[in-house]
Each structure stands twice: as structure tokens, then as C-alpha cells.
Amino acid sequence: MKKVELLAPAGDLERLKTAIRYGADAVYIGGKKFSLRSRASNFDIPDIEAGVEFAKEYGAHVHVTVNMIPHEEDLDGLREYLLELERIGVTAIIVASLSIMNLAKEVAPKLEVHVSTQHSSTNSSVIKFYESLGMNRVVLARECTLEDIKATMEQANLPVEAFIHGGMCVSYSGRCTLSNNMTDRDANRGGCAQSCRWKYRLFKDDQPLHDEEKLFSMSSKDLCAIEYVPALIDAGVSSFKIEGRMKSQYYLATIVRTYRMLIDEYYAKGEVSPARIAFYRDELSKAENRRTANGFYAGHPKMQDHLYGINGSGVSQEFIAYVLDYDEATKIAKLEVRNNFAKGIQAEAFGPDTKNTNFIVDMLYNEDGEIVEVARNPMDILYTKIDIKIKKHDMIRKIIDKREKIY
Ligand code: SF4
């Protein structure tokens, strides 16, 4: 059986490398033009080329979102852009417009064309239609239930991709103009301001429906499909997509590594026990900063799957350092500081090939050999001794016992 692909987002080249090092089989990125989230993208052509070269070293692939809904003025330069992507060895483009699908097939036939989730594909009939157009993959709507997917896969011939983790819309994904109306930022041309998550006053007949203290928001909880991974593999889904091109390097490393371990365990053993699912949930919670739910997999979301009136977010302070190097002989780790921490704290190292390794930061010094009591400045270079072997590119997080449980 061909193993399901783990497809991760990346907002820049550094995050692309992290996602691949931590276990992604493929990464999707957006260029500076023709992409949703273009405001968040740092990929120009040389960066995409560098990303493709890096991915090749790991046998991984790069997909590029060309998923804007183009107006007449947006078509300028599109043909040349597609030719460039094909030339530099991008595997696939993710497309939301029939005009771009058509053009890509005409001018850049080596590029796979994946039909974006913005097309709200929810059944086998629409997948057959895209197959007839020569498309190579369909990204299912996030609004599909597991039963929808099973029924679809019995009939579908094209590979399909399903979201397993990340943000959700309260509207049908890609069919929302709330941001356009509220901010004049076009959600379908890269500008969604997430207006659904703002706080609103509700009125009926000029009377407020709630007191001033409790403002109302329409935010969906983020998707976490960890319990559905085995069933989605059994159903025949070809690719698991993680949402979040604006997420941090630490978030990506944690989420990708966790799903990598879960997928590999399922293929190796044919099952994942409830205790292991609980372990993976706990791993995810070390990076999550929003509450999560099952999305549509169990059926239509209920009250408890939304966040009404609460924001539900908070910045995780757990990521404290990136491992730039590790000397196995002296056991000295060279760290790049990310968030402040003090000598004496309990910490945990983890990495692509490093199991969670707990240790106490009992010594800390800088490049001049001076003792440091508190690492205060992000990007400072510091050194510490870690007796258990870790590796370059591992990460260090602070253990917080009383971390709020978000599941
Ligand atoms: S405003 Fe909210 S529902 Fe609309 S596209 Fe943006 S995130 Fe989705």
C-alpha cells in the first residue's frame, strides 16, 4: 500500500526546511503573486528554487499555491510564472480557478495540478469531473464527514487530499466575503483579515442581545483529526494536509513530527491504541495555542466545536531554544535563544530523530565563556551541557506543569 503523504505548510524557506527535516513528505508554499495568503508569503522564485533543491535531498516535494481567484488584471505574468515553476522542478500547483487550471495544462504540462479546497469538492461526481479535465489531485472540502470521504473514495479515481490539522472557516472554506466587506481585504485574493474572529455586539430590534462585557465572535475551533488518521488512511486518502502557512517554526516542527510518528506507527503496527492517541494529543498540545475539535469528521459541528465570545488563543512560551550544534564528545549544545528562560529550569529536547529528552539547564554560558543566569534576548547564542545525546536542528522547550489543557 502506498503510504499517505504528509503535507505541511511553510511561510518561508527556514520553515520549509524545518517541516521537511521534521518529517513532511511535501510542503506547500505560496509565491509573492497569484496566491492566497500572498501577504504572508516570503517565497520569490530563487527561494522556491532553493526550497525545491532542499526538498530533493530528502526525497520530498514542493507544491506551490496559485490559488487566487484572478481578475482580468491578475492574469499578467501568470503564464511566465507557471513556466518558471515547471522549470525549477516544483511538483504541483494548487489551483482554485478554472482559468489557471486550463492555462497550466496548456503551458506547463509537467506540473501536477491540484484542485484547491476552495472548490468545495464533497463527492465523487465532482472528482470525476476534475479527472476529465486532466487534473491530478483534488483537495477535499474541509466540510466533508468521514462517511462522505469513505463513500467518495469508493468511486473516485483521482488521488484526494484531506485536511487533518489547523484553522477552519465558519463559512464554507473559500466562499466567504466577510473580510472583503469589513476591511476591503479580499479573502479570495490573499487578504482574509479573519473578521469572523473579531468581537461583535449583537442587536435585535435595536436592543442588545447580551451585556457589553460578553461580546460575540464566530470563530470555529481549529481542526485536530488525530483520532481519524487511521480511518482516513483506510479510506484511501492520498495526502494529509496541515493548515497554517503563518505558523511558527516551533509549531510546525511539533505538529509535523507528531503526525509523522502517528502515521508511521499505524503503518508499522496496523493500529494505534487509545493510550498512544492520548500521547500524540499531548505532544500536539505543546505547540497548540487555540482550542481544537474534530471539524466535520464526526458530522456537523455542534456548539462545543465553536468559540463564542472567547478568543481561545494565547502565545506559547514553551519554545526556548534551537540547537545549532551538539558536540558528542563534550556533550555541549550550542543554542540559539528563542524565548527567555533561566538557569535551573526543567527542559525537554526533541527532534526529527531525538525522542523527548528531559534535562535540567544547570549551566549556561555565552560565546565569551561568561556564566549566564537568564537567557533574555532572542537569537543570542548560548551554550549548555546536555548529557543525553541530541542533534543539530533539535529544539528545546520549557516544561510547564500547569499548562492549560486545551483539549
Ligand atoms: S473571515 Fe473567517 S470565515 Fe471568512 S474566510 Fe476569513 S477565516 Fe474564513
CSV table of C-alpha atoms and ligand atoms in Angstrom, one decimal:
chain,number,residue,atom,x,y,z
A,1,MET,CA,0.0,0.0,0.0
A,2,LYS,CA,1.4,3.4,-0.9
A,3,LYS,CA,2.0,5.4,2.2
A,4,VAL,CA,-0.2,8.5,2.7
A,5,GLU,CA,1.7,11.8,2.1
A,6,LEU,CA,2.1,14.2,5.0
A,7,LEU,CA,1.8,17.7,3.5
A,8,ALA,CA,2.9,20.7,5.6
A,9,PRO,CA,2.7,24.5,5.1
A,10,ALA,CA,5.7,26.8,5.1
A,11,GLY,CA,5.7,30.6,5.2
A,12,ASP,CA,9.4,30.9,4.3
A,13,LEU,CA,12.5,28.9,3.4
A,14,GLU,CA,13.5,28.3,7.0
A,15,ARG,CA,10.1,26.8,7.9
A,16,LEU,CA,10.2,24.7,4.7
A,17,LYS,CA,13.4,23.2,5.8
A,18,THR,CA,12.1,22.6,9.3
A,19,ALA,CA,8.9,20.9,8.0
A,20,ILE,CA,10.9,18.6,5.8
A,21,ARG,CA,13.5,17.8,8.5
A,22,TYR,CA,10.7,17.0,11.0
A,23,GLY,CA,9.0,14.5,8.7
A,24,ALA,CA,6.9,16.2,6.0
A,25,ASP,CA,6.8,14.3,2.6
A,26,ALA,CA,5.8,17.5,0.9
A,27,VAL,CA,5.5,21.2,1.7
A,28,TYR,CA,3.1,23.7,0.2
A,29,ILE,CA,4.2,27.3,-0.1
A,30,GLY,CA,2.9,30.5,-1.7
A,31,GLY,CA,4.7,32.8,-4.1
A,32,LYS,CA,4.6,36.6,-3.8
A,33,LYS,CA,1.9,36.6,-6.5
A,34,PHE,CA,-1.1,34.6,-7.5
A,35,SER,CA,-1.6,33.1,-4.1
A,36,LEU,CA,-4.0,33.4,-1.2
A,37,ARG,CA,-2.0,34.5,1.9
A,38,SER,CA,0.3,36.3,-0.5
A,39,ARG,CA,0.7,38.9,2.2
A,40,ALA,CA,2.3,36.2,4.4
A,41,SER,CA,4.5,34.7,1.7
A,42,ASN,CA,8.2,35.2,1.5
A,43,PHE,CA,8.9,33.0,-1.5
A,44,ASP,CA,10.2,34.6,-4.6
A,45,ILE,CA,11.5,32.5,-7.4
A,46,PRO,CA,15.0,32.0,-6.1
A,47,ASP,CA,13.6,30.9,-2.7
A,48,ILE,CA,11.2,28.5,-4.4
A,49,GLU,CA,14.2,27.1,-6.3
A,50,ALA,CA,16.2,26.7,-3.1
A,51,GLY,CA,13.2,25.0,-1.5
A,52,VAL,CA,12.9,22.5,-4.3
A,53,GLU,CA,16.7,21.8,-4.1
A,54,PHE,CA,16.5,21.2,-0.4
A,55,ALA,CA,13.4,19.0,-0.7
A,56,LYS,CA,15.1,16.8,-3.3
A,57,GLU,CA,17.8,15.9,-0.8
A,58,TYR,CA,15.1,14.4,1.4
A,59,GLY,CA,13.0,12.9,-1.4
A,60,ALA,CA,10.3,15.4,-0.6
A,61,HIS,CA,8.2,17.6,-2.9
A,62,VAL,CA,7.2,21.2,-3.1
A,63,HIS,CA,3.7,22.3,-4.0
A,64,VAL,CA,3.0,26.0,-4.8
A,65,THR,CA,-0.3,27.6,-4.2
A,66,VAL,CA,-1.6,29.5,-7.2
A,67,ASN,CA,-5.0,29.7,-5.7
A,68,MET,CA,-6.2,33.2,-6.1
A,69,ILE,CA,-9.4,33.9,-8.0
A,70,PRO,CA,-7.8,36.0,-10.8
A,71,HIS,CA,-9.5,39.1,-12.1
A,72,GLU,CA,-8.5,40.3,-15.6
A,73,GLU,CA,-5.6,42.4,-14.2
A,74,ASP,CA,-4.2,39.4,-12.3
A,75,LEU,CA,-3.5,37.4,-15.5
A,76,ASP,CA,-0.5,39.5,-16.4
A,77,GLY,CA,2.7,37.4,-15.9
A,78,LEU,CA,0.8,34.2,-15.0
A,79,ARG,CA,1.9,32.2,-18.0
A,80,GLU,CA,5.6,33.1,-17.3
A,81,TYR,CA,5.2,32.3,-13.6
A,82,LEU,CA,3.9,28.8,-14.4
A,83,LEU,CA,6.7,28.2,-16.8
A,84,GLU,CA,9.2,29.2,-14.1
A,85,LEU,CA,7.6,26.9,-11.6
A,86,GLU,CA,7.8,24.0,-14.0
A,87,ARG,CA,11.4,24.8,-14.9
A,88,ILE,CA,12.7,24.8,-11.3
A,89,GLY,CA,11.1,21.4,-10.6
A,90,VAL,CA,8.0,22.3,-8.5
A,91,THR,CA,5.9,19.1,-8.2
A,92,ALA,CA,2.4,20.6,-8.1
A,93,ILE,CA,0.4,23.8,-8.1
A,94,ILE,CA,-2.8,24.1,-6.0
A,95,VAL,CA,-5.4,26.0,-8.1
A,96,ALA,CA,-8.8,27.4,-7.4
A,97,SER,CA,-9.6,28.9,-10.8
A,98,LEU,CA,-10.6,27.1,-13.9
A,99,SER,CA,-8.7,29.7,-15.9
A,100,ILE,CA,-5.4,28.8,-14.2
A,101,MET,CA,-6.1,25.0,-14.4
A,102,ASN,CA,-6.6,25.4,-18.1
A,103,LEU,CA,-3.6,27.6,-18.6
A,104,ALA,CA,-1.3,25.3,-16.5
A,105,LYS,CA,-2.3,22.2,-18.6
A,106,GLU,CA,-1.6,24.2,-21.7
A,107,VAL,CA,1.8,25.8,-20.9
A,108,ALA,CA,3.3,23.7,-18.1
A,109,PRO,CA,2.2,20.1,-18.5
A,110,LYS,CA,4.9,18.7,-16.2
A,111,LEU,CA,3.3,20.5,-13.2
A,112,GLU,CA,0.6,18.4,-11.4
A,113,VAL,CA,-2.5,20.5,-10.9
A,114,HIS,CA,-4.3,20.0,-7.6
A,115,VAL,CA,-7.8,21.4,-7.3
A,116,SER,CA,-7.9,23.6,-4.2
A,117,THR,CA,-10.3,23.1,-1.3
A,118,GLN,CA,-11.9,26.4,-2.3
A,119,HIS,CA,-13.8,24.4,-4.9
A,120,SER,CA,-15.7,22.7,-2.0
A,121,SER,CA,-15.4,19.2,-3.5
A,122,THR,CA,-17.6,17.0,-1.4
A,123,ASN,CA,-18.4,14.0,-3.6
A,124,SER,CA,-17.1,11.5,-6.2
A,125,SER,CA,-19.0,13.1,-9.1
A,126,VAL,CA,-17.1,16.3,-8.9
A,127,ILE,CA,-13.8,14.4,-8.6
A,128,LYS,CA,-14.6,12.5,-11.8
A,129,PHE,CA,-15.3,15.9,-13.5
A,130,TYR,CA,-11.9,17.2,-12.5
A,131,GLU,CA,-10.4,13.9,-13.7
A,132,SER,CA,-12.0,14.5,-17.1
A,133,LEU,CA,-10.3,17.9,-17.2
A,134,GLY,CA,-6.9,16.3,-16.6
A,135,MET,CA,-6.4,17.4,-13.0
A,136,ASN,CA,-4.0,15.3,-10.9
A,137,ARG,CA,-5.5,15.6,-7.4
A,138,VAL,CA,-8.5,17.1,-5.6
A,139,VAL,CA,-8.2,18.7,-2.1
A,140,LEU,CA,-11.5,17.8,-0.4
A,141,ALA,CA,-13.6,20.4,1.2
A,142,ARG,CA,-13.0,20.7,4.9
A,143,GLU,CA,-16.7,20.3,5.3
A,144,CYS,CA,-16.7,16.5,4.5
A,145,THR,CA,-17.6,14.0,7.1
A,146,LEU,CA,-15.6,10.7,7.4
A,147,GLU,CA,-18.7,8.9,5.9
A,148,ASP,CA,-18.7,11.4,3.0
A,149,ILE,CA,-15.0,10.6,2.4
A,150,LYS,CA,-15.4,6.8,2.6
A,151,ALA,CA,-18.3,6.9,0.1
A,152,THR,CA,-16.4,9.3,-2.2
A,153,MET,CA,-13.3,7.2,-2.2
A,154,GLU,CA,-15.2,4.1,-3.3
A,155,GLN,CA,-16.0,5.9,-6.5
A,156,ALA,CA,-13.1,8.3,-7.0
A,157,ASN,CA,-10.1,7.6,-9.3
A,158,LEU,CA,-8.1,10.7,-8.6
A,159,PRO,CA,-5.9,10.9,-5.5
A,160,VAL,CA,-7.5,13.1,-2.9
A,161,GLU,CA,-6.1,15.2,-0.1
A,162,ALA,CA,-7.8,15.9,3.2
A,163,PHE,CA,-7.1,18.4,5.9
A,164,ILE,CA,-6.1,16.9,9.3
A,165,HIS,CA,-5.0,19.9,11.3
A,166,GLY,CA,-5.3,23.7,11.6
A,167,GLY,CA,-7.6,26.6,11.2
A,168,MET,CA,-11.2,26.3,10.0
A,169,CYS,CA,-13.6,28.9,8.5
A,170,VAL,CA,-17.0,29.4,9.9
A,171,SER,CA,-18.2,29.8,6.3
A,172,TYR,CA,-17.7,27.2,3.6
A,173,SER,CA,-13.9,27.5,3.1
A,174,GLY,CA,-13.1,29.9,0.4
A,175,ARG,CA,-16.7,31.1,0.0
A,176,CYS,CA,-16.7,34.0,2.4
A,177,THR,CA,-16.7,37.7,1.8
A,178,LEU,CA,-16.8,38.8,5.4
A,179,SER,CA,-13.3,40.2,5.2
A,180,ASN,CA,-14.0,41.9,1.9
A,181,ASN,CA,-17.0,43.7,3.5
A,182,MET,CA,-15.4,44.5,6.8
A,183,THR,CA,-11.9,45.5,5.7
A,184,ASP,CA,-11.9,45.8,2.0
A,185,ARG,CA,-9.4,43.0,2.0
A,186,ASP,CA,-10.3,40.2,-0.5
A,187,ALA,CA,-10.3,36.8,1.2
A,188,ASN,CA,-10.0,35.2,-2.2
A,189,ARG,CA,-7.1,37.2,-3.2
A,190,GLY,CA,-4.9,36.7,-0.2
A,191,GLY,CA,-6.2,39.2,2.2
A,192,CYS,CA,-8.5,37.5,4.7
A,193,ALA,CA,-8.5,39.5,7.9
A,194,GLN,CA,-10.2,36.7,9.9
A,195,SER,CA,-13.1,39.1,10.6
A,196,CYS,CA,-15.1,36.1,11.8
A,197,ARG,CA,-12.9,36.0,14.9
A,198,TRP,CA,-13.5,39.6,15.8
A,199,LYS,CA,-15.7,40.5,18.7
A,200,TYR,CA,-19.2,41.8,17.9
A,201,ARG,CA,-22.2,43.4,19.6
A,202,LEU,CA,-25.4,41.6,18.7
A,203,PHE,CA,-28.7,43.5,18.5
A,204,LYS,CA,-32.3,42.6,17.8
A,205,ASP,CA,-34.7,45.4,17.2
A,206,ASP,CA,-32.1,47.9,18.4
A,207,GLN,CA,-31.9,46.0,21.7
A,208,PRO,CA,-28.5,44.4,22.7
A,209,LEU,CA,-28.8,40.6,23.0
A,210,HIS,CA,-26.1,40.4,25.6
A,211,ASP,CA,-24.4,42.6,28.1
A,212,GLU,CA,-21.5,44.8,27.0
A,213,GLU,CA,-19.0,42.6,28.8
A,214,LYS,CA,-19.7,39.5,26.7
A,215,LEU,CA,-19.0,40.3,23.1
A,216,PHE,CA,-19.8,37.7,20.5
A,217,SER,CA,-17.4,36.1,18.0
A,218,MET,CA,-17.9,33.4,15.3
A,219,SER,CA,-14.6,31.6,15.5
A,220,SER,CA,-14.5,27.9,14.8
A,221,LYS,CA,-12.2,25.8,16.9
A,222,ASP,CA,-9.2,24.6,14.9
A,223,LEU,CA,-9.3,21.1,13.4
A,224,CYS,CA,-7.4,18.3,15.0
A,225,ALA,CA,-8.2,15.0,13.3
A,226,ILE,CA,-5.7,12.9,15.2
A,227,GLU,CA,-8.2,10.2,16.1
A,228,TYR,CA,-9.3,10.0,12.4
A,229,VAL,CA,-5.9,9.4,10.9
A,230,PRO,CA,-6.2,5.6,10.8
A,231,ALA,CA,-9.7,5.7,9.3
A,232,LEU,CA,-8.7,8.2,6.7
A,233,ILE,CA,-5.8,6.1,5.7
A,234,ASP,CA,-8.1,3.0,5.5
A,235,ALA,CA,-10.5,5.1,3.3
A,236,GLY,CA,-7.7,5.6,0.8
A,237,VAL,CA,-6.9,9.3,1.2
A,238,SER,CA,-3.6,10.0,-0.5
A,239,SER,CA,-2.4,13.1,1.3
A,240,PHE,CA,-2.9,14.6,4.8
A,241,LYS,CA,-2.7,18.4,4.8
A,242,ILE,CA,-1.8,20.6,7.8
A,243,GLU,CA,-3.1,24.2,7.6
A,244,GLY,CA,-1.0,27.2,8.7
A,245,ARG,CA,1.4,29.0,6.4
A,246,MET,CA,1.7,31.7,9.0
A,247,LYS,CA,2.6,29.4,11.9
A,248,SER,CA,5.9,29.4,13.6
A,249,GLN,CA,8.9,27.1,13.1
A,250,TYR,CA,8.3,25.5,16.5
A,251,TYR,CA,4.6,24.9,15.8
A,252,LEU,CA,5.4,23.3,12.5
A,253,ALA,CA,8.1,21.1,14.0
A,254,THR,CA,5.9,19.9,16.8
A,255,ILE,CA,2.8,19.2,14.6
A,256,VAL,CA,4.6,17.6,11.7
A,257,ARG,CA,6.7,15.4,13.9
A,258,THR,CA,3.7,14.2,15.9
A,259,TYR,CA,1.6,13.3,12.8
A,260,ARG,CA,4.8,11.7,11.3
A,261,MET,CA,5.1,9.4,14.3
A,262,LEU,CA,1.4,8.6,14.3
A,263,ILE,CA,1.3,7.7,10.6
A,264,ASP,CA,4.5,5.6,10.8
A,265,GLU,CA,3.2,3.8,13.9
A,266,TYR,CA,-0.1,3.0,12.1
A,267,TYR,CA,1.7,1.6,9.1
A,268,ALA,CA,4.1,-0.4,11.2
A,269,LYS,CA,1.6,-1.9,13.6
A,270,GLY,CA,-1.8,-1.7,11.9
A,271,GLU,CA,-3.3,0.0,14.9
A,272,VAL,CA,-2.8,2.9,17.3
A,273,SER,CA,-4.0,2.3,20.8
A,274,PRO,CA,-6.1,4.9,22.8
A,275,ALA,CA,-3.1,5.4,25.1
A,276,ARG,CA,-0.9,6.3,22.1
A,277,ILE,CA,-3.5,8.7,20.7
A,278,ALA,CA,-3.5,10.4,24.1
A,279,PHE,CA,0.3,10.6,23.9
A,280,TYR,CA,0.1,12.2,20.4
A,281,ARG,CA,-2.6,14.6,21.7
A,282,ASP,CA,-0.3,15.7,24.5
A,283,GLU,CA,2.5,16.2,22.0
A,284,LEU,CA,0.3,18.5,19.8
A,285,SER,CA,-0.8,20.4,22.9
A,286,LYS,CA,2.8,21.5,23.4
A,287,ALA,CA,2.5,23.8,20.4
A,288,GLU,CA,-1.2,24.4,20.1
A,289,ASN,CA,-2.4,27.8,21.1
A,290,ARG,CA,-6.0,27.5,20.1
A,291,ARG,CA,-8.7,25.1,21.2
A,292,THR,CA,-9.3,22.2,18.8
A,293,ALA,CA,-12.2,20.0,17.7
A,294,ASN,CA,-12.9,17.2,15.1
A,295,GLY,CA,-14.1,19.6,12.4
A,296,PHE,CA,-16.7,17.9,10.3
A,297,TYR,CA,-15.3,14.3,10.5
A,298,ALA,CA,-17.8,13.2,13.1
A,299,GLY,CA,-20.7,15.1,11.5
A,300,HIS,CA,-21.8,18.6,11.5
A,301,PRO,CA,-20.0,20.7,14.2
A,302,LYS,CA,-22.0,21.5,17.3
A,303,MET,CA,-22.0,24.3,19.8
A,304,GLN,CA,-18.9,22.9,21.6
A,305,ASP,CA,-16.9,23.0,18.3
A,306,HIS,CA,-17.1,26.8,18.1
A,307,LEU,CA,-15.7,29.6,20.2
A,308,TYR,CA,-18.4,32.0,21.0
A,309,GLY,CA,-17.3,35.1,22.8
A,310,ILE,CA,-13.9,33.9,23.7
A,311,ASN,CA,-10.8,34.3,21.7
A,312,GLY,CA,-9.2,31.0,22.7
A,313,SER,CA,-5.7,31.9,21.7
A,314,GLY,CA,-2.5,32.6,23.5
A,315,VAL,CA,1.1,32.6,22.6
A,316,SER,CA,3.0,29.5,23.7
A,317,GLN,CA,6.1,30.4,25.6
A,318,GLU,CA,7.4,26.9,25.7
A,319,PHE,CA,9.9,27.1,22.8
A,320,ILE,CA,13.1,28.4,24.3
A,321,ALA,CA,16.0,27.4,22.1
A,322,TYR,CA,17.0,26.0,18.7
A,323,VAL,CA,20.0,23.6,18.7
A,324,LEU,CA,22.6,25.0,16.3
A,325,ASP,CA,25.2,22.3,17.1
A,326,TYR,CA,25.9,19.5,19.5
A,327,ASP,CA,29.4,18.1,20.4
A,328,GLU,CA,29.0,14.4,21.2
A,329,ALA,CA,32.4,14.3,22.9
A,330,THR,CA,31.9,17.2,25.3
A,331,LYS,CA,28.1,17.0,25.3
A,332,ILE,CA,28.0,20.7,24.9
A,333,ALA,CA,25.0,22.1,22.9
A,334,LYS,CA,25.2,25.4,21.1
A,335,LEU,CA,21.8,27.1,21.4
A,336,GLU,CA,20.0,30.0,19.7
A,337,VAL,CA,17.7,31.5,22.2
A,338,ARG,CA,14.0,32.0,21.2
A,339,ASN,CA,12.2,32.8,24.4
A,340,ASN,CA,13.6,33.8,27.8
A,341,PHE,CA,14.5,31.1,30.3
A,342,ALA,CA,16.6,30.9,33.5
A,343,LYS,CA,19.3,28.5,34.6
A,344,GLY,CA,17.8,25.7,36.7
A,345,ILE,CA,14.6,25.2,34.7
A,346,GLN,CA,13.4,21.7,33.6
A,347,ALA,CA,13.6,21.5,29.8
A,348,GLU,CA,12.8,18.9,27.1
A,349,ALA,CA,14.8,18.4,23.9
A,350,PHE,CA,13.1,16.9,20.9
A,351,GLY,CA,13.9,16.5,17.2
A,352,PRO,CA,13.4,14.6,14.0
A,353,ASP,CA,15.4,11.6,15.4
A,354,THR,CA,15.6,12.6,19.0
A,355,LYS,CA,13.0,11.2,21.4
A,356,ASN,CA,11.7,13.6,24.0
A,357,THR,CA,14.6,14.1,26.4
A,358,ASN,CA,14.2,15.8,29.7
A,359,PHE,CA,17.1,17.6,31.4
A,360,ILE,CA,17.8,20.4,33.8
A,361,VAL,CA,19.6,23.5,32.4
A,362,ASP,CA,22.2,23.6,35.1
A,363,MET,CA,24.9,25.5,33.3
A,364,LEU,CA,24.6,28.3,30.7
A,365,TYR,CA,27.4,30.4,29.2
A,366,ASN,CA,27.9,32.8,26.3
A,367,GLU,CA,30.4,32.9,23.5
A,368,ASP,CA,32.9,34.7,25.7
A,369,GLY,CA,32.7,31.9,28.3
A,370,GLU,CA,30.8,34.1,30.8
A,371,ILE,CA,28.2,32.5,33.0
A,372,VAL,CA,24.7,33.5,32.2
A,373,GLU,CA,21.9,33.3,34.8
A,374,VAL,CA,18.9,34.2,32.5
A,375,ALA,CA,18.7,33.9,28.7
A,376,ARG,CA,16.9,37.2,27.9
A,377,ASN,CA,17.5,38.0,24.3
A,378,PRO,CA,16.0,36.1,21.4
A,379,MET,CA,18.7,35.0,18.9
A,380,ASP,CA,21.5,35.2,21.5
A,381,ILE,CA,24.0,32.3,21.2
A,382,LEU,CA,24.5,30.3,24.4
A,383,TYR,CA,26.0,27.0,25.4
A,384,THR,CA,24.8,24.3,27.9
A,385,LYS,CA,25.6,20.7,28.7
A,386,ILE,CA,23.1,18.0,27.9
A,387,ASP,CA,24.2,14.5,28.9
A,388,ILE,CA,21.8,12.6,26.7
A,389,LYS,CA,22.7,12.8,23.0
A,390,ILE,CA,20.8,15.3,21.0
A,391,LYS,CA,21.4,16.6,17.4
A,392,LYS,CA,21.8,19.8,15.4
A,393,HIS,CA,18.3,21.1,14.4
A,394,ASP,CA,16.6,19.7,17.6
A,395,MET,CA,14.6,22.1,19.6
A,396,ILE,CA,14.4,22.8,23.4
A,397,ARG,CA,11.2,23.6,25.2
A,398,LYS,CA,10.4,24.6,28.7
A,399,ILE,CA,8.4,22.1,30.7
A,400,ILE,CA,5.4,23.9,32.2
A,401,ASP,CA,3.5,21.7,34.6
A,402,LYS,CA,0.4,23.8,35.0
A,403,ARG,CA,0.0,24.5,31.2
A,404,GLU,CA,-3.7,25.0,30.5
A,405,LYS,CA,-5.1,21.8,28.9
A,406,ILE,CA,-6.7,22.8,25.7
A,407,TYR,CA,-8.3,19.5,24.8
B,1,SF4,S1,-13.4,35.8,7.6
B,1,SF4,FE1,-13.3,33.8,8.8
B,1,SF4,S2,-14.8,32.5,7.7
B,1,SF4,FE2,-14.3,34.2,6.3
B,1,SF4,S3,-12.7,33.5,5.0
B,1,SF4,FE3,-11.7,34.6,6.8
B,1,SF4,S4,-11.3,32.9,8.3
B,1,SF4,FE4,-12.8,32.1,6.8
